[in-house]
Amino acid sequence: MIEKCRALWQVLSLKLVLLSSLSACTTILILHTFTMALQLDSSNPANLVQGAVWFSVAFVGFVLVQLVFQRSVIRLTETTIKTVRLDILDAVRHARLQMIEQFGQERILSAIAYDANTLSQLNQFVALSVGHLFTVIAALIYMFVIAPLGALLALGLIALAVTAYCLRFGRIHQGYERAREAEDSFFTHLHDLLMGIREVKQNALRNDSLYEQHLSRDASAVQHNKIMAECRFAHNQLMLMAALYLLAAVAVFVAPLWFALSPQQSISFVIITLFMVSPFHSSMELFRVLSQLQVSQHKLAEIKQLASEAGEQGVASSAVSFTQQLTLQKLMFEYDQGFTVGPINLEVNQGDIVFISGGNGSGKTTFMRLLSGLYAPQSGQVWLDNRPLEAAQLLAYRQLFSGISADSVVFANRYGQPMGEAQINQWLDKLALSDKVQFRDGRFTNTRLSTGQLKRLAMVQALMEERPILVLDEFAANIDPQSRQVFYRQWLPTLKEMGKTLFVITHDEAYFDCCDSHYLMRDGQLHPYPTQPLSLVKSH
């Protein structure tokens, strides 16, 4: 219960509490004008005029307060979803790359798409339910004024029903938690379906298994747990509403026998009791809503905390320069599974073309991520122009690099890259893409291209960044022989003439003469490439 109160307080503001109180007061004032009018002599016009005046005042106040209240709730809802999404995305974009890789894109997307939206909707419902709760409280206070004995009976019955409600609510909360876990699993398998749609369609067994044994199972688990939770909640709500109707029945059929209430008090008591049914029903929705709110908040807080704990320190605008030499000294990185890359020792002059070769799993990609600052080294030192790189300069150091890998994403939008539109279109023409795509109004006109064309477009994107160092991971793989020859014999020399320093992962032996230096990655160690043929397969 304490956690639910904390969750409620995080949603509400003092302004909403005050508006809820004012709304409840104007509602009770309207109710009071009706109950008083029913007890006055209707044959006297003065009584009717007086009642109508009070009703008009209460009605205008109610409308004005509700207008402000509804706008505040809408603003709260939209502000919440914006704030939550941007907070998570800001934490994610500043988190270390290996944390994002380990956590999984699908869990982040699930939180942003599902939990943030759920949180905003629930916030709106919480605010409305709190308004109804204040109305119930005001109605009980009013009931104490006109029929104290009946109010005590009502308060006792409501307290008993609410206690039973709370005792039964634990299983409802468990149902929502299980449903949310099933949602995570569903999004994971949905990610597999969408990202691997070609492989799924190619293999009927995989297709059927993914859909029937995973997606359908997860969807059924979400359905089952939500149905169970909602049904239990509906039973609780029915119990509360039944308690109020029984209370009205007592006032009508039992109280007159005991002479506990006068006829006028009975009428007012029944009107107030029946009036409370709807707001009391809505206010008790708070328990269900706060339970869902806790589940979503927990998921969002978990992601934000992990991303924040894995946040990178440093400023991208810190001054670093590379005009002469890049040196890696005893650079090391170790995975949790135990595989270690390093210690790496390497000296590269500005404008060099460096080839890296090695078998699968030898550590080439990890080395490239270390080299380009995407992974922070666990030990060792990077030197730029004979100056040691400080830990706080890692983000600035990363800005020296542009990279292209097998899974690189080509963005249609410019996203702040400095190269001018005319120069971008010149590169599109040089790379034989101008007949397929143009750059206009800050974006590429087409990114639905063949594999080879996308690689060339990725090269244009990398050049748009105007960075001094290019990292090309298997760029020439899966392209036709003529394009491969153009890449090695024309593009690399052109980029070198532009002053670019190039690190190229390659296994194309026919073009090993196109580099200034060549290294072999083997079992996480970087060696000068041997002059004699050597197997690239890991030796264990």
XYZ file of C-alpha atoms in Angstrom:
540
model
C 0.000 0.000 0.000
C 2.883 2.354 0.801
C 4.345 1.738 -2.671
C 0.973 2.502 -4.256
C 0.763 5.777 -2.321
C 4.245 6.718 -3.523
C 3.280 5.926 -7.109
C 0.140 8.045 -6.686
C 2.093 10.990 -5.284
C 4.565 10.844 -8.195
C 1.689 11.275 -10.643
C -0.262 14.029 -8.922
C 0.685 17.650 -8.481
C -0.602 20.125 -5.906
C -2.529 21.875 -8.666
C -4.400 18.683 -9.599
C -5.177 17.950 -5.946
C -6.624 21.438 -5.472
C -8.626 21.192 -8.689
C -9.948 17.773 -7.631
C -11.028 19.258 -4.294
C -12.772 22.199 -5.985
C -14.471 19.850 -8.432
C -15.743 17.716 -5.551
C -17.053 20.801 -3.721
C -18.954 22.102 -6.758
C -20.408 18.630 -7.368
C -21.638 18.353 -3.780
C -23.046 21.876 -3.987
C -25.111 20.812 -7.018
C -26.258 17.737 -5.099
C -27.163 19.932 -2.112
C -29.345 22.209 -4.254
C -31.298 19.167 -5.482
C -31.802 17.620 -2.044
C -32.859 20.939 -0.529
C -35.215 21.695 -3.411
C -36.944 18.334 -2.938
C -37.580 19.145 0.725
C -38.855 22.721 0.202
C -42.388 23.794 -0.576
C -42.464 23.765 -4.382
C -45.630 25.897 -4.413
C -43.588 28.881 -3.218
C -41.869 30.515 -6.241
C -39.297 32.206 -4.006
C -37.973 28.819 -2.889
C -37.624 27.676 -6.494
C -35.840 30.891 -7.508
C -33.461 30.617 -4.562
C -32.702 26.989 -5.408
C -32.188 27.830 -9.084
C -29.725 30.608 -8.184
C -27.682 28.280 -5.990
C -27.756 25.635 -8.705
C -26.575 28.153 -11.328
C -23.643 29.225 -9.160
C -22.665 25.608 -8.490
C -23.131 24.623 -12.135
C -20.971 27.460 -13.505
C -18.290 26.694 -10.909
C -18.393 23.002 -11.806
C -17.994 23.677 -15.547
C -15.116 26.131 -15.068
C -13.254 23.854 -12.663
C -13.756 20.845 -14.942
C -12.405 22.744 -17.953
C -9.208 23.628 -16.110
C -8.978 20.146 -14.571
C -9.395 18.311 -17.887
C -6.783 20.487 -19.591
C -4.369 19.874 -16.727
C -4.915 16.116 -16.981
C -4.341 16.145 -20.754
C -1.174 18.190 -20.291
C -0.002 15.773 -17.592
C -0.630 12.794 -19.878
C 1.233 14.114 -22.894
C 4.056 15.588 -20.802
C 4.527 12.236 -19.082
C 4.889 10.217 -22.269
C 7.260 12.802 -23.759
C 9.394 13.010 -20.611
C 9.595 9.251 -20.066
C 10.483 8.473 -23.669
C 13.112 11.186 -23.931
C 14.626 10.324 -20.534
C 15.071 6.692 -21.560
C 16.368 7.543 -25.026
C 18.790 10.084 -23.575
C 20.097 7.501 -21.101
C 20.362 4.880 -23.865
C 22.242 7.128 -26.297
C 24.793 7.932 -23.590
C 25.152 4.317 -22.418
C 28.100 2.132 -23.348
C 27.616 0.142 -26.536
C 28.193 -3.233 -24.887
C 25.398 -2.492 -22.385
C 22.947 -1.833 -25.235
C 24.060 -5.022 -26.981
C 23.626 -7.099 -23.819
C 20.306 -5.562 -22.791
C 18.676 -6.064 -26.190
C 16.965 -3.629 -28.537
C 13.604 -5.372 -28.174
C 13.411 -4.690 -24.415
C 14.112 -1.009 -24.974
C 11.532 -0.803 -27.770
C 9.016 -2.641 -25.582
C 9.497 -0.130 -22.782
C 9.208 2.903 -25.056
C 6.306 1.592 -27.139
C 4.331 -0.163 -24.388
C 5.286 1.039 -20.907
C 5.672 4.743 -21.700
C 2.309 4.811 -23.467
C 0.686 2.769 -20.679
C 2.162 5.093 -18.083
C 0.725 8.181 -19.764
C -2.744 6.640 -20.087
C -2.683 5.469 -16.485
C -1.577 8.898 -15.299
C -4.666 10.369 -16.926
C -6.866 7.751 -15.297
C -5.220 8.278 -11.907
C -5.950 11.998 -12.054
C -9.597 11.384 -12.960
C -9.969 8.686 -10.293
C -8.531 10.978 -7.644
C -11.145 13.548 -8.634
C -13.845 10.935 -8.045
C -12.243 9.965 -4.730
C -12.476 13.560 -3.523
C -16.117 13.565 -4.608
C -16.793 10.461 -2.481
C -15.050 12.040 0.516
C -17.046 15.251 0.090
C -20.268 13.223 -0.215
C -19.498 11.369 3.031
C -18.837 14.673 4.817
C -22.124 16.026 3.488
C -23.856 12.837 4.630
C -22.488 13.370 8.163
C -24.041 16.841 8.142
C -27.555 15.759 7.177
C -27.694 12.209 8.644
C -24.854 11.441 11.090
C -26.124 7.993 12.057
C -26.552 6.926 8.440
C -23.124 8.329 7.611
C -21.525 6.190 10.330
C -23.273 3.128 8.934
C -22.124 4.028 5.411
C -18.554 4.638 6.544
C -18.405 1.307 8.372
C -19.785 -0.637 5.421
C -17.454 1.110 2.956
C -14.439 0.490 5.223
C -15.338 -3.198 5.444
C -15.719 -3.494 1.663
C -12.462 -1.621 0.974
C -10.571 -3.843 3.440
C -11.827 -6.980 1.699
C -10.949 -5.343 -1.624
C -7.352 -4.703 -0.558
C -6.888 -8.212 0.818
C -7.889 -9.687 -2.528
C -5.776 -7.306 -4.585
C -2.409 -9.086 -4.266
C -3.377 -11.738 -6.814
C -4.579 -9.034 -9.210
C -1.168 -7.344 -9.063
C 0.567 -10.678 -9.711
C -1.579 -11.130 -12.805
C -0.491 -7.764 -14.200
C 3.177 -8.561 -13.493
C 2.945 -11.910 -15.291
C 1.180 -10.274 -18.227
C 3.966 -7.691 -18.491
C 6.652 -10.398 -18.461
C 4.777 -12.149 -21.266
C 4.730 -8.827 -23.161
C 8.550 -8.705 -22.961
C 8.792 -12.229 -24.346
C 6.290 -11.367 -27.093
C 8.313 -8.316 -28.186
C 11.499 -10.417 -28.227
C 9.987 -12.937 -30.631
C 8.303 -10.164 -32.627
C 11.754 -8.615 -33.070
C 13.030 -11.984 -34.353
C 10.166 -12.180 -36.846
C 10.587 -8.663 -38.223
C 14.395 -8.603 -38.306
C 14.682 -12.107 -39.743
C 11.621 -12.118 -41.988
C 13.531 -13.491 -44.994
C 14.998 -16.374 -43.006
C 11.604 -17.057 -41.434
C 9.839 -17.190 -44.800
C 12.609 -19.369 -46.229
C 12.157 -22.076 -43.575
C 8.623 -23.373 -42.962
C 9.592 -25.187 -39.740
C 11.104 -22.025 -38.267
C 8.116 -20.016 -39.488
C 5.580 -22.319 -37.828
C 7.597 -22.745 -34.625
C 8.136 -19.010 -34.162
C 4.454 -18.252 -34.653
C 2.764 -21.216 -32.979
C 5.167 -22.068 -30.146
C 6.359 -18.590 -29.243
C 4.318 -15.651 -30.550
C 0.964 -17.391 -30.049
C 2.061 -18.738 -26.664
C 3.159 -15.299 -25.460
C -0.006 -13.636 -26.765
C -2.103 -16.282 -24.999
C -0.139 -15.762 -21.774
C -0.793 -12.010 -21.932
C -4.475 -12.673 -22.632
C -4.853 -15.246 -19.842
C -3.133 -13.192 -17.142
C -4.971 -10.004 -18.045
C -8.341 -11.785 -18.142
C -7.711 -13.313 -14.714
C -6.584 -9.993 -13.258
C -9.437 -8.013 -14.813
C -12.060 -10.591 -13.752
C -10.837 -10.522 -10.155
C -10.910 -6.760 -10.278
C -14.450 -6.794 -11.713
C -15.552 -9.054 -8.841
C -14.082 -6.574 -6.375
C -15.890 -3.705 -8.060
C -19.168 -5.641 -7.994
C -18.720 -6.217 -4.264
C -18.253 -2.488 -3.651
C -21.237 -1.456 -5.754
C -23.399 -4.104 -4.067
C -22.380 -2.672 -0.684
C -23.624 0.792 -1.674
C -26.937 -0.507 -3.021
C -27.419 -2.529 0.186
C -26.725 0.648 2.128
C -29.488 2.464 0.225
C -31.820 -0.483 0.844
C -31.132 -0.297 4.585
C -32.021 3.406 4.575
C -35.315 2.729 2.768
C -36.496 -0.571 4.279
C -34.809 -0.944 7.679
C -34.146 2.529 9.105
C -37.868 3.552 9.152
C -38.653 0.515 11.343
C -36.109 1.688 13.896
C -37.054 5.350 13.473
C -33.362 6.006 12.980
C -33.892 8.464 10.104
C -36.637 10.943 9.361
C -38.333 10.714 5.952
C -36.440 13.814 4.780
C -33.148 12.344 5.999
C -33.918 9.028 4.314
C -34.559 10.786 0.992
C -31.327 12.778 1.222
C -29.394 9.723 2.394
C -30.596 7.577 -0.516
C -29.880 10.338 -3.055
C -26.337 10.785 -1.751
C -25.734 7.029 -1.589
C -26.904 6.444 -5.158
C -24.944 9.484 -6.261
C -21.765 7.954 -4.771
C -22.055 4.675 -6.719
C -20.390 5.917 -9.910
C -17.589 8.061 -8.386
C -16.916 5.395 -5.745
C -16.634 2.760 -8.473
C -14.213 4.984 -10.417
C -12.166 5.941 -7.373
C -11.629 2.271 -6.490
C -10.183 1.827 -9.985
C -7.172 3.547 -8.439
C -6.043 0.214 -6.990
C -5.988 -1.479 -10.388
C -4.467 1.520 -12.114
C -1.764 1.987 -9.484
C -0.895 -1.697 -9.751
C -0.376 -1.391 -13.508
C 1.416 1.904 -12.924
C 3.881 0.205 -10.583
C 4.608 -2.549 -13.119
C 5.280 -0.068 -15.940
C 7.275 2.258 -13.698
C 9.406 -0.669 -12.547
C 10.219 -1.685 -16.131
C 11.009 1.879 -17.174
C 13.086 2.549 -14.062
C 15.031 -0.683 -14.625
C 16.015 0.327 -18.146
C 16.833 3.896 -17.175
C 18.903 2.785 -14.186
C 20.895 0.252 -16.217
C 21.495 2.790 -18.965
C 22.474 5.483 -16.458
C 24.845 3.164 -14.599
C 26.453 2.282 -17.927
C 26.637 5.931 -18.938
C 29.790 7.284 -20.492
C 31.749 10.101 -18.958
C 33.270 12.835 -21.048
C 32.407 15.639 -23.426
C 32.224 15.175 -27.192
C 33.538 18.693 -27.764
C 36.783 18.116 -25.814
C 39.804 19.112 -27.874
C 41.581 16.158 -29.500
C 43.462 16.202 -32.774
C 45.048 13.668 -35.085
C 47.513 15.080 -37.581
C 50.577 12.847 -37.210
C 50.356 9.516 -35.424
C 47.909 7.229 -33.593
C 49.447 4.810 -31.088
C 47.801 1.993 -29.137
C 49.840 0.804 -26.169
C 48.923 -2.471 -24.414
C 45.214 -1.916 -25.083
C 43.002 -4.673 -23.603
C 39.330 -5.605 -23.442
C 37.800 -8.701 -21.826
C 34.250 -10.020 -22.194
C 32.311 -11.479 -19.278
C 32.538 -14.864 -21.010
C 36.333 -14.695 -20.687
C 37.472 -13.936 -24.257
C 40.189 -11.279 -24.220
C 41.386 -8.968 -26.956
C 44.879 -7.631 -26.372
C 47.247 -6.450 -25.283
C 47.294 -4.495 -28.560
C 50.334 -2.482 -29.597
C 50.040 -0.498 -32.822
C 51.463 2.635 -34.449
C 49.729 4.213 -37.449
C 50.719 7.385 -39.267
C 48.169 9.858 -40.551
C 47.104 8.907 -44.087
C 48.071 5.221 -43.796
C 45.972 2.390 -45.195
C 45.963 -0.456 -42.653
C 44.583 -3.908 -43.475
C 43.377 -6.272 -40.737
C 42.768 -9.959 -41.477
C 41.737 -12.845 -39.254
C 39.378 -15.762 -38.862
C 35.868 -15.710 -37.454
C 35.885 -15.069 -33.717
C 39.491 -13.925 -33.702
C 38.599 -10.493 -32.266
C 38.692 -8.264 -35.369
C 35.356 -6.545 -34.745
C 36.099 -6.060 -31.041
C 39.471 -4.567 -31.952
C 37.816 -2.147 -34.384
C 35.355 -1.069 -31.689
C 38.222 -0.541 -29.266
C 40.158 1.364 -31.898
C 37.242 3.675 -32.721
C 36.249 4.298 -29.090
C 32.944 2.406 -29.181
C 34.331 0.114 -26.472
C 36.309 1.616 -23.601
C 39.580 -0.249 -22.999
C 39.902 -1.887 -19.596
C 43.636 -1.204 -19.578
C 46.274 0.319 -21.803
C 46.736 3.736 -23.331
C 45.838 5.521 -26.563
C 48.214 8.221 -27.810
C 47.314 10.913 -30.349
C 50.215 12.878 -31.809
C 52.368 11.734 -28.872
C 49.806 12.948 -26.325
C 48.044 10.474 -23.995
C 44.276 10.263 -24.358
C 42.455 10.932 -21.083
C 39.390 8.905 -20.070
C 37.268 12.069 -20.236
C 38.314 12.511 -23.880
C 36.957 9.159 -25.086
C 33.788 10.682 -26.575
C 35.812 13.350 -28.358
C 38.253 10.694 -29.607
C 35.334 8.718 -31.034
C 34.408 11.729 -33.176
C 37.600 11.188 -35.199
C 36.133 8.004 -36.714
C 33.526 7.057 -39.287
C 32.667 3.408 -39.689
C 30.999 1.029 -42.120
C 30.208 -2.551 -41.121
C 28.112 -5.385 -42.511
C 25.103 -4.260 -40.451
C 25.556 -0.504 -40.856
C 22.350 1.511 -41.067
C 21.983 4.119 -43.798
C 19.898 7.035 -42.539
C 17.681 8.838 -45.009
C 17.984 12.037 -42.952
C 21.153 14.139 -42.702
C 20.979 14.223 -38.865
C 23.355 17.136 -38.443
C 26.203 16.006 -40.712
C 28.236 18.983 -41.971
C 28.813 18.203 -45.672
C 26.880 20.439 -48.080
C 24.133 19.167 -50.378
C 26.050 19.837 -53.603
C 29.114 17.941 -52.379
C 26.967 14.994 -51.255
C 25.416 14.756 -54.712
C 28.909 14.885 -56.241
C 29.869 11.832 -54.187
C 26.665 10.081 -55.241
C 27.696 10.707 -58.839
C 31.289 9.517 -58.263
C 30.037 6.298 -56.683
C 27.585 5.673 -59.565
C 24.482 6.206 -57.455
C 23.099 9.425 -58.916
C 20.680 7.534 -61.172
C 19.195 5.781 -58.113
C 19.257 8.366 -55.353
C 19.684 12.111 -54.873
C 20.186 14.234 -51.771
C 17.500 16.913 -51.487
C 15.977 18.887 -48.627
C 18.311 17.356 -46.074
C 17.676 13.690 -46.919
C 18.337 10.917 -49.420
C 15.444 10.399 -51.812
C 15.802 6.600 -51.761
C 17.404 4.034 -49.448
C 15.706 0.910 -50.852
C 18.699 -0.312 -52.824
C 20.570 -3.517 -53.557
C 23.269 -4.751 -51.163
C 26.111 -3.346 -53.258
C 24.353 -0.020 -53.778
C 23.629 0.271 -50.051
C 27.326 -0.230 -49.316
C 28.196 2.608 -51.667
C 25.524 4.778 -50.056
C 26.976 3.885 -46.648
C 30.328 5.159 -47.951
C 28.693 8.459 -48.922
C 27.158 8.660 -45.450
C 30.562 8.057 -43.849
C 32.156 10.753 -46.020
C 29.369 13.175 -45.047
C 30.689 13.029 -41.482
C 34.044 14.505 -42.629
C 36.090 12.532 -40.101
C 39.848 11.925 -40.537
C 39.718 8.136 -39.908
C 37.591 5.557 -41.747
C 36.993 2.048 -40.374
C 35.727 -0.367 -43.050
C 34.659 -3.806 -41.794
C 34.486 -6.303 -44.696
C 33.344 -3.533 -47.029
C 34.316 -5.457 -50.174
C 32.557 -8.666 -49.125
C 29.539 -9.765 -51.183
C 30.124 -7.326 -54.033
C 30.904 -8.208 -57.629
C 34.566 -8.571 -58.776
C 34.531 -5.364 -60.817
C 33.220 -3.286 -57.900
C 35.770 -4.938 -55.610
C 38.595 -3.939 -57.937
C 37.285 -0.365 -58.115
C 37.163 -0.236 -54.317
C 40.763 -1.337 -53.805
C 42.419 0.246 -56.851
C 40.504 3.531 -57.064
C 38.542 4.371 -53.910
C 41.241 3.590 -51.350
C 43.941 5.663 -53.143
C 41.452 8.517 -53.584
C 40.560 8.480 -49.885
C 44.259 8.370 -48.985
C 44.891 11.421 -51.187
C 42.103 13.200 -49.290
C 44.120 12.676 -46.106
C 41.962 9.893 -44.702
C 43.519 7.224 -42.506
C 41.894 3.874 -43.303
C 41.508 0.674 -41.287
C 40.131 -2.079 -43.517
C 39.125 -5.583 -42.448
C 39.706 -7.723 -45.526
C 40.511 -11.234 -46.727
C 40.957 -10.369 -50.413
C 44.485 -11.705 -50.975
C 44.585 -10.358 -54.530
C 44.591 -6.809 -53.131
C 46.890 -7.187 -50.129
C 49.371 -4.939 -51.948
C 46.999 -1.953 -51.629
C 47.900 -1.178 -48.016
C 50.740 0.501 -46.163
C 50.675 -2.068 -43.351
C 48.923 -5.376 -42.793
C 48.115 -7.170 -39.538
C 46.666 -10.532 -38.561
C 44.225 -10.889 -35.658
C 44.480 -14.336 -34.073
C 42.999 -15.399 -30.709
C 42.591 -11.762 -29.687
C 46.209 -10.888 -30.488
C 47.354 -8.535 -33.251
C 50.444 -9.669 -35.210
C 52.205 -8.396 -38.330
C 50.770 -10.329 -41.252
C 53.104 -13.258 -42.063
C 54.866 -13.368 -45.382
C 54.033 -17.073 -45.713
C 50.444 -18.388 -46.018
C 48.854 -19.047 -42.624
C 45.499 -20.488 -41.626
C 43.135 -17.862 -40.267
C 41.151 -20.401 -38.255
C 41.490 -20.050 -34.493
C 43.861 -22.521 -32.920
C 42.733 -24.080 -29.647
